[in-house]
mmCIF file of C-alpha atoms in Angstrom:
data_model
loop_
_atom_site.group_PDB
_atom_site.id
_atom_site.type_symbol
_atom_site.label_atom_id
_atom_site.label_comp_id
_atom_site.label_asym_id
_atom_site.label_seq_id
_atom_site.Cartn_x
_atom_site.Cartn_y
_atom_site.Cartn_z
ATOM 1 C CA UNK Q 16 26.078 2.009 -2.350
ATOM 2 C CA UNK Q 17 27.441 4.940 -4.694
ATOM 3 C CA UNK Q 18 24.384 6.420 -5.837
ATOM 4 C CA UNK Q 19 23.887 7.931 -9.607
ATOM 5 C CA UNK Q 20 24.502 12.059 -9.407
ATOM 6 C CA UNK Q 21 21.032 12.044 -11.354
ATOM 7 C CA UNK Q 22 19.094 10.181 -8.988
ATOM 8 C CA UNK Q 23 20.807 12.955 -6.252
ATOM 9 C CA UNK Q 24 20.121 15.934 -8.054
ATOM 10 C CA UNK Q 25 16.189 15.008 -8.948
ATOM 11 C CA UNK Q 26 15.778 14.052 -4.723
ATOM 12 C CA UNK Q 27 17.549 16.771 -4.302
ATOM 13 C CA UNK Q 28 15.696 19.618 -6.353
ATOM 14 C CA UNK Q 29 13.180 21.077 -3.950
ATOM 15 C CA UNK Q 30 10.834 22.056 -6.467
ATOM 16 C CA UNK Q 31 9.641 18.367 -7.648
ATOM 17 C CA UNK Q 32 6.638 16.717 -7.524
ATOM 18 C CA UNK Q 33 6.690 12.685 -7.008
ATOM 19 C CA UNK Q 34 4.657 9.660 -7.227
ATOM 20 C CA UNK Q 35 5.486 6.887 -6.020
ATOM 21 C CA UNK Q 36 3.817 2.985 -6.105
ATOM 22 C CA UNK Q 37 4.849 0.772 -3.022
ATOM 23 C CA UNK Q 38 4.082 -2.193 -1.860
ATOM 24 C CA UNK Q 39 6.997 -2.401 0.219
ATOM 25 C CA UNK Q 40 5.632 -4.093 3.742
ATOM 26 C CA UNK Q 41 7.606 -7.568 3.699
ATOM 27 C CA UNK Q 42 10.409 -6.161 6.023
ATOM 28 C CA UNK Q 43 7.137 -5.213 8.076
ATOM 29 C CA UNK Q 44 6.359 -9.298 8.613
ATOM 30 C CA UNK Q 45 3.168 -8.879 6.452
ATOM 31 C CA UNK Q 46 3.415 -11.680 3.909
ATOM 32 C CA UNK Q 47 3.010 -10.547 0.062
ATOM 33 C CA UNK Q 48 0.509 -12.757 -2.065
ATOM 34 C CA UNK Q 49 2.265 -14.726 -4.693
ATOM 35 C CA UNK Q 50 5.859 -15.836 -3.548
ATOM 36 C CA UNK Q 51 5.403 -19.598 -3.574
ATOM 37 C CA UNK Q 52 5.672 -21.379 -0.387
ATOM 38 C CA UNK Q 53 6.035 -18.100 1.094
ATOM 39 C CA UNK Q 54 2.766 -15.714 0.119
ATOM 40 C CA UNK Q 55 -0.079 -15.113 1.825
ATOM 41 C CA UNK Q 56 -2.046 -17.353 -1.192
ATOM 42 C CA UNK Q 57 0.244 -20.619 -0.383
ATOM 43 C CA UNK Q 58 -0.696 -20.641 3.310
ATOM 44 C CA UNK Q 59 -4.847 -20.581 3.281
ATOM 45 C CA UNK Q 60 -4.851 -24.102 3.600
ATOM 46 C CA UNK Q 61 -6.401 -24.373 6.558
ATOM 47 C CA UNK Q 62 -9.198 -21.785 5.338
ATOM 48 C CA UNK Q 63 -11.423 -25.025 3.312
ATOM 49 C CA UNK Q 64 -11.200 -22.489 0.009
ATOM 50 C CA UNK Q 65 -12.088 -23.579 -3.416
ATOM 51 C CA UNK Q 66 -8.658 -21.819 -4.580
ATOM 52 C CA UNK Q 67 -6.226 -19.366 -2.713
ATOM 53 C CA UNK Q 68 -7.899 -16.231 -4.383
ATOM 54 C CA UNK Q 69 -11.670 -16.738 -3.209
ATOM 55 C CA UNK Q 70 -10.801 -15.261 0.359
ATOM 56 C CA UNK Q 71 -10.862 -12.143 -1.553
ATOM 57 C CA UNK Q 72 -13.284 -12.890 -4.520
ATOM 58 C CA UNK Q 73 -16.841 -10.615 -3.559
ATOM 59 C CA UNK Q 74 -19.278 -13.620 -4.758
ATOM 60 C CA UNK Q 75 -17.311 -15.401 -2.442
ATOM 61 C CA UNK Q 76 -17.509 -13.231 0.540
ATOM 62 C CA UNK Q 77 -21.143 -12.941 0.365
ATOM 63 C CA UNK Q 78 -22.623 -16.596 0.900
ATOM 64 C CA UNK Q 79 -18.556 -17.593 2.535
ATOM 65 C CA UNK Q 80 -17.841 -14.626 4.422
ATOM 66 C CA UNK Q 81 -16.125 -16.689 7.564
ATOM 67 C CA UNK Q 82 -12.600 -17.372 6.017
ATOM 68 C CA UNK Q 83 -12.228 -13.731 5.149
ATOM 69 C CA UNK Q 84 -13.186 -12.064 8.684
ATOM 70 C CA UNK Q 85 -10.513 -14.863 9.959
ATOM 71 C CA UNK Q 86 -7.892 -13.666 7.671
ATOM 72 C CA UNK Q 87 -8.924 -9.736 8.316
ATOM 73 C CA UNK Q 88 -8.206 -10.466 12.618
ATOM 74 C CA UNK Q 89 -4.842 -10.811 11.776
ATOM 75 C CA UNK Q 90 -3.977 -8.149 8.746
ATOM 76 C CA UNK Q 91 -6.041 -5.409 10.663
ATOM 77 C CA UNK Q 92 -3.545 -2.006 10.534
ATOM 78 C CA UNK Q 93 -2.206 -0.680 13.873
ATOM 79 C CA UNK Q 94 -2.230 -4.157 15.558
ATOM 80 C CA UNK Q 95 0.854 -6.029 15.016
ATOM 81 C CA UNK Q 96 3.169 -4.584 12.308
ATOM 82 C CA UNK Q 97 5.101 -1.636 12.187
ATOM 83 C CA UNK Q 98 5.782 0.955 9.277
ATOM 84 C CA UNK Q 99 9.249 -0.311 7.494
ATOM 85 C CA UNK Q 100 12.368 2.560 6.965
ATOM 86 C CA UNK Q 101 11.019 2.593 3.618
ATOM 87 C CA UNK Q 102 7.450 3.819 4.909
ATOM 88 C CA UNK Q 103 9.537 6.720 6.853
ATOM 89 C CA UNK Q 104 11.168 7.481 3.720
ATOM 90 C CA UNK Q 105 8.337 7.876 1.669
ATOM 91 C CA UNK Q 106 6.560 10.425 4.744
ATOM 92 C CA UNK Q 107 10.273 12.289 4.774
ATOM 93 C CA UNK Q 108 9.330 13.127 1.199
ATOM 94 C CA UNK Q 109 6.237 14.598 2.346
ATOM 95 C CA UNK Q 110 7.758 16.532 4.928
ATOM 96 C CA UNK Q 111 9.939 18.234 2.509
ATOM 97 C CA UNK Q 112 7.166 18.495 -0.145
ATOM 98 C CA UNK Q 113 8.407 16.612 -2.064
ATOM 99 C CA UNK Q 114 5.130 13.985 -2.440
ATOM 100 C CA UNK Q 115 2.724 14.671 -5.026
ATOM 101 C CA UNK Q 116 1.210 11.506 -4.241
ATOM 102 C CA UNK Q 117 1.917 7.810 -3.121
ATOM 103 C CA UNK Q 118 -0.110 5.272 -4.870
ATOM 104 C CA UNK Q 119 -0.232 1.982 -2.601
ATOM 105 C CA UNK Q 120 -0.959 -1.384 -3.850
ATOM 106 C CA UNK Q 121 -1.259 -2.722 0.026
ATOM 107 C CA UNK Q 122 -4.148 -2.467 2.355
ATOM 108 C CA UNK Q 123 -2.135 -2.867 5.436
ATOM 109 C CA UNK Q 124 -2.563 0.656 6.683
ATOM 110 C CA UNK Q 125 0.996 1.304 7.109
ATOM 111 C CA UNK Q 126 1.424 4.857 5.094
ATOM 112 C CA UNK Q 127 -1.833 5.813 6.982
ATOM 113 C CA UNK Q 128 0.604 4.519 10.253
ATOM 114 C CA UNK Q 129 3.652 6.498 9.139
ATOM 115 C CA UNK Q 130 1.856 9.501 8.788
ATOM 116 C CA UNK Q 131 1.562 10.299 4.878
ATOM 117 C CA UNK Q 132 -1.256 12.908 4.554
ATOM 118 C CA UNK Q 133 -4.969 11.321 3.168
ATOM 119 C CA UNK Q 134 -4.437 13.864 0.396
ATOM 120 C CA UNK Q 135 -1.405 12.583 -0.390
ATOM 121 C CA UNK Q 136 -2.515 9.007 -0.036
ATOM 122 C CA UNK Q 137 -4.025 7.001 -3.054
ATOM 123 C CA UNK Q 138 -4.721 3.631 -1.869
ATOM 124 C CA UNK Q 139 -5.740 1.781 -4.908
ATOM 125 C CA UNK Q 140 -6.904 -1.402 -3.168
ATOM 126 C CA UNK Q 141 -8.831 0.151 -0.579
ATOM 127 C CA UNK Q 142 -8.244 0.254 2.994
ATOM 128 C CA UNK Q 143 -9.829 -0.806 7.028
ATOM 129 C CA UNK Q 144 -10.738 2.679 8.114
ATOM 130 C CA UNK Q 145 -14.312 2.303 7.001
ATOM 131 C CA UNK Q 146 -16.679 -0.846 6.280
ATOM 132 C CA UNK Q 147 -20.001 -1.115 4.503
ATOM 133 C CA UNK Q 148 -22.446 -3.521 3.733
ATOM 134 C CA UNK Q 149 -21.727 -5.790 0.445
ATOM 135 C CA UNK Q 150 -25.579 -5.786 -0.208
ATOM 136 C CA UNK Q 151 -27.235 -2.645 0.635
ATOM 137 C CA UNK Q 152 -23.998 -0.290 0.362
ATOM 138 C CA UNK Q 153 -25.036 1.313 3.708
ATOM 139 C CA UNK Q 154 -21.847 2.404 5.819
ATOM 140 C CA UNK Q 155 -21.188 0.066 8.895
ATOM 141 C CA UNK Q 156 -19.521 1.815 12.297
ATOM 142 C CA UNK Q 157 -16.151 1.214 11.962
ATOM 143 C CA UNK Q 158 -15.219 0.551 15.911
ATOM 144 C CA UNK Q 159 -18.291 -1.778 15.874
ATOM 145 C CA UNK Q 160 -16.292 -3.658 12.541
ATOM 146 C CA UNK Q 161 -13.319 -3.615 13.815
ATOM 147 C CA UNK Q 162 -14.458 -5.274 17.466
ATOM 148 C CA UNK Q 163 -16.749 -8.064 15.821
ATOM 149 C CA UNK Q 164 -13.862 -9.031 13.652
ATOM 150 C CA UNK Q 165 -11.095 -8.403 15.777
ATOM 151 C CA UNK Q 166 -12.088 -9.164 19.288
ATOM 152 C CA UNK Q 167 -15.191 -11.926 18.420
ATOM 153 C CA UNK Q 168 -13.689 -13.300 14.989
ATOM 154 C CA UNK Q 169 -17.531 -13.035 13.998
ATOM 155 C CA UNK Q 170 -18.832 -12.165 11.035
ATOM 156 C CA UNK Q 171 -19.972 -8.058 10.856
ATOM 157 C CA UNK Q 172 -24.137 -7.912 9.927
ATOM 158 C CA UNK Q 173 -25.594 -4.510 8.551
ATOM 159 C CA UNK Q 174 -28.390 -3.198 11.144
ATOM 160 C CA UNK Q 175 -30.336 -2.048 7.642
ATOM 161 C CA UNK Q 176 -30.556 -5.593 5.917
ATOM 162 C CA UNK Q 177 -28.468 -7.857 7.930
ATOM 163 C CA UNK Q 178 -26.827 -8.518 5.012
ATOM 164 C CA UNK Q 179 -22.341 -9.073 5.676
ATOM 165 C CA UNK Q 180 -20.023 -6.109 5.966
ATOM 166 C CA UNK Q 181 -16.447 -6.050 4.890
ATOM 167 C CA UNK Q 182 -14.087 -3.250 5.671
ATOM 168 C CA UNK Q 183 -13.571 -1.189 2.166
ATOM 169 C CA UNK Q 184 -10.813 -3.050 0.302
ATOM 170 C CA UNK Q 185 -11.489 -3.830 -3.486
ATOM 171 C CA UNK Q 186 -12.203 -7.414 -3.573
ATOM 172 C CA UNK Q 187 -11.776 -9.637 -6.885
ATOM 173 C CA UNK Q 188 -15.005 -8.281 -8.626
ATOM 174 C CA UNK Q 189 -15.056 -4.534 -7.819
ATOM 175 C CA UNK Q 190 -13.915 -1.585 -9.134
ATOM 176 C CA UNK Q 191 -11.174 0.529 -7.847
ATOM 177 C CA UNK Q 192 -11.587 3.954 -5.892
ATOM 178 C CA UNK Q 193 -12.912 6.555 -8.103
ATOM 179 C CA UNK Q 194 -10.133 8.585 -6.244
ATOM 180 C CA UNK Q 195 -7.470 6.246 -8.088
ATOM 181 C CA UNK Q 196 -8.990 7.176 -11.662
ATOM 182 C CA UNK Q 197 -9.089 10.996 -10.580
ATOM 183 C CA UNK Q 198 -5.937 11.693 -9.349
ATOM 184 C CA UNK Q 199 -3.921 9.816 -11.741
ATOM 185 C CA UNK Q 200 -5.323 10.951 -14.853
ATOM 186 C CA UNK Q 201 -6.560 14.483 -13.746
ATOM 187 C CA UNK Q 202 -3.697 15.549 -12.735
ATOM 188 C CA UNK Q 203 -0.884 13.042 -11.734
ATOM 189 C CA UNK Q 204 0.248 11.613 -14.957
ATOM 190 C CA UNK Q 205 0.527 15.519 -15.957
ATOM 191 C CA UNK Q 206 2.580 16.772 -13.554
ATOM 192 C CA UNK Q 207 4.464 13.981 -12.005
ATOM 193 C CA UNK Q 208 8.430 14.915 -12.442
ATOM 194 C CA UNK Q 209 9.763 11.683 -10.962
ATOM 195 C CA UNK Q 210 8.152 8.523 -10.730
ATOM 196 C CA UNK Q 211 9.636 5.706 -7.645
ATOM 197 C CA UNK Q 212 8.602 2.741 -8.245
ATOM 198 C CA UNK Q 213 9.128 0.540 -5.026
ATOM 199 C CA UNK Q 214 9.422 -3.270 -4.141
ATOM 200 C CA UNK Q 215 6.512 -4.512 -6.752
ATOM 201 C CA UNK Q 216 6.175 -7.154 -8.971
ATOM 202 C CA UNK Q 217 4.124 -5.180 -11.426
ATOM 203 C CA UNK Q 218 1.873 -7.575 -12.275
ATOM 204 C CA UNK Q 219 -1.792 -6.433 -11.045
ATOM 205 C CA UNK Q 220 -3.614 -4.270 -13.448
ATOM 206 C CA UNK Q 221 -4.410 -1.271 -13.614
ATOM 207 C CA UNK Q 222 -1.839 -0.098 -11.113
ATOM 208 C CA UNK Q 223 1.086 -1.924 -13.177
ATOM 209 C CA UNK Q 224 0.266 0.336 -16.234
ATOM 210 C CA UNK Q 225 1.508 3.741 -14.197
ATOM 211 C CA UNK Q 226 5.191 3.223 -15.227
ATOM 212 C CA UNK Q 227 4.025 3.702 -18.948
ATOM 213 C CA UNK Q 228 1.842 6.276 -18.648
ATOM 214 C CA UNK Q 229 4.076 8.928 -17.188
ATOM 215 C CA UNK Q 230 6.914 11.008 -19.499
ATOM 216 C CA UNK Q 231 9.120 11.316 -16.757
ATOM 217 C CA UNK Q 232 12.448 9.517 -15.465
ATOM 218 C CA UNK Q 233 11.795 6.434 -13.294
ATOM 219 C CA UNK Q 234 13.466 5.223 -9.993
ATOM 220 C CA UNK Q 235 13.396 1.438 -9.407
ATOM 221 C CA UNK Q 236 14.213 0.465 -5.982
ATOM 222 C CA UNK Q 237 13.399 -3.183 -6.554
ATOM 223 C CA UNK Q 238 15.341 -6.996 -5.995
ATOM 224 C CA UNK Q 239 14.068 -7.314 -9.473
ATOM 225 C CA UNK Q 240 14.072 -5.782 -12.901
ATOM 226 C CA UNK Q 241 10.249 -5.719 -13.477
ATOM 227 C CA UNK Q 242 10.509 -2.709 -15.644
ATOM 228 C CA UNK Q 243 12.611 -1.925 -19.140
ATOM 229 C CA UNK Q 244 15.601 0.430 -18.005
ATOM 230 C CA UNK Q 245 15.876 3.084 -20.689
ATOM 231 C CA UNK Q 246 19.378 4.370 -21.196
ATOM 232 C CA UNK Q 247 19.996 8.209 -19.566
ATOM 233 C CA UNK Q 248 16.462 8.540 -18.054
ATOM 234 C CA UNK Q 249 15.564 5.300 -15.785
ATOM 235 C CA UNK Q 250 17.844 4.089 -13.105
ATOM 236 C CA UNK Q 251 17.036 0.768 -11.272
ATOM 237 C CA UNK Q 252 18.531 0.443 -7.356
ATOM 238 C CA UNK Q 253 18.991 -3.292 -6.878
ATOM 239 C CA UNK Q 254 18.433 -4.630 -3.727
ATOM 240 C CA UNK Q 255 16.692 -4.228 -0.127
ATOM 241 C CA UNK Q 256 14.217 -1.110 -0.314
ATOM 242 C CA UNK Q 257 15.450 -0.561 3.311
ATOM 243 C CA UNK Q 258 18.826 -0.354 2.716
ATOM 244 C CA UNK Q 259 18.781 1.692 -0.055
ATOM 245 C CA UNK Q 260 16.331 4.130 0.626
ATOM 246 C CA UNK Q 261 18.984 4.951 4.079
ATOM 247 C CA UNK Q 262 21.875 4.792 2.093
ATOM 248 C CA UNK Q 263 20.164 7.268 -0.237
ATOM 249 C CA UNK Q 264 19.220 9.314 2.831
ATOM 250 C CA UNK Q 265 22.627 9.159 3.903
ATOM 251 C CA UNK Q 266 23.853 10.944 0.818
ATOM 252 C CA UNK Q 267 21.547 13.484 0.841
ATOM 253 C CA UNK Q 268 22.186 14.521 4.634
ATOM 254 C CA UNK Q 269 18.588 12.959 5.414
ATOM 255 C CA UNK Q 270 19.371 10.173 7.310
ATOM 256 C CA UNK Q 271 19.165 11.377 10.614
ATOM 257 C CA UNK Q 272 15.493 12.635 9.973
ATOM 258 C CA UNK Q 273 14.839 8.976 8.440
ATOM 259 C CA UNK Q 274 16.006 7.085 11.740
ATOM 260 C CA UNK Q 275 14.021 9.454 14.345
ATOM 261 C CA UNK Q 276 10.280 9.283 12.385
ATOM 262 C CA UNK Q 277 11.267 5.696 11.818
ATOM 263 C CA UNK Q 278 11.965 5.570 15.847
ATOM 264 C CA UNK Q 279 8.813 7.032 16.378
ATOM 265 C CA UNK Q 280 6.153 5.471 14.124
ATOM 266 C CA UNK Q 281 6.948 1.781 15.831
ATOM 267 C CA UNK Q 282 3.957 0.478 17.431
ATOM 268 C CA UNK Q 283 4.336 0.176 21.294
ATOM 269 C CA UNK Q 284 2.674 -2.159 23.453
ATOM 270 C CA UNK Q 285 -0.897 -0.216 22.511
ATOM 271 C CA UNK Q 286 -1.923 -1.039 19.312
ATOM 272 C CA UNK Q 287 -2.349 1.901 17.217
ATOM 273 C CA UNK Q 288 -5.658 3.458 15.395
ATOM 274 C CA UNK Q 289 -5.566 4.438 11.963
ATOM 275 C CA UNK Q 290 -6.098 8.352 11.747
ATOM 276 C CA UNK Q 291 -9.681 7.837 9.422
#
């Protein structure tokens, strides 16, 4: 692909400051949520759910818990999926400081995988590497989670009130990460030069709303148009994220240091831990 000059020169210029939104693990095997036929919401049939979305609606999880810690054996980060080329591209920006900060609309763990610094790392929907109780608040062990769901497939009980755990994603019913609220409008919205904006459908709240907050020029690397291309400041990449985040690299001499941290962030035959 023959990339715009301005989408060159702003990856280029080593003094900017990015965010970037991705939800981007499809090419990992991870399922997304609303593709019909395809998303994780049109295979839970065998879960005995009132609708697709109560596996991750809180009232739900606390007199139901069962069909969640099912689904959660399989999603848990480090155990069967990979970070994608686009994950490797997103830690090359960090590398070259180029990262202000990625703000991830997944919970599979895989920026935390690829190596993307926690400071660097906003993710909105919450993440595995700790667990609490959904009735007292107090915080769980996270080995001791991660082995009752994992290993037993059992439901995780707080020692305080024996009331269920769940690892620390948002469900349907709670509030983002104060961290998400902080970053973006304390200082990210402010400073942000570039905004990426990468394989997304846009559509979950408050998240979606980024695009229009920020001043800056947007990158859309997306098989989609989910965003309104303005004339000499937006450019939209059509297509794969994986391809064209290594034909990018390509261009800008990067692709060598794409291919080796991609090489070495693949899971082996030891699952991996996340780093938190």
């Amino acid at each position: 692909m023959d990339f715009p000059s301005s989408s060159i020169h702003l990856l280029s210029d080593h003094a900017i400051l990015l965010i970037s939104l991705s939800n981007v693990s499809v090419a990992a095997g991870i399922h997304d949520f609303r593709t019909p036929g395809t998303g994780l919401y049109s295979n839970l049939k065998n879960y005995n759910l009132p609708y697709p979305e109560a596996v991750f609606d809180v009232g739900f999880f606390r007199s139901k818990p069962q069909p969640f810690v099912t689904l959660a054996s399989e999603l848990w980060p480090g155990l069967k999926h990979s970070p994608t080329i686009t994950h490797s591209f997103l830690k090359l920006l960090s590398n070259k400081g180029l990262l202000l900060r990625n703000y991830s609309q997944n919970i599979d763990g895989l920026e935390d995988l690829a190596g993307i610094p926690e400071e660097e790392l906003v993710e909105c929907h919450g993440h595995f590497c700790s667990s609490s109780c959904i009735k007292c608040h107090e915080q769980a062990d996270p080995d001791q989670v991660k082995n009752t769901i994992v290993k037993e497939g059992s439901v995780p009980k707080c020692e305080n009130c024996r009331g269920n755990v769940q690892p620390d994603i948002v469900f349907f019913g709670e509030s983002l990460p104060e961290r998400f609220y902080y970053r973006l409008l304390k200082t990210d919205v402010a400073k942000a030069d570039l905004l990426l904006i990468m394989g997304t459908s846009l559509q979950v709240a408050p998240v979606s709303l980024i695009p229009n907050m920020v001043n800056c020029s947007r990158v859309l690397f997306n098989r989609e148009k989910v965003l309104k291309i303005r004339k000499k400041k937006d450019i939209f990449l059509e297509g794969n994220c994986n391809e064209n985040v290594t034909d990018l690299c390509a261009t800008l001499g990067w692709k060598e240091e794409l291919l080796e941290h991609y090489a070495g962030c693949r899971l082996s035959s030891e699952p991996k831990q996340i780093t938190r």
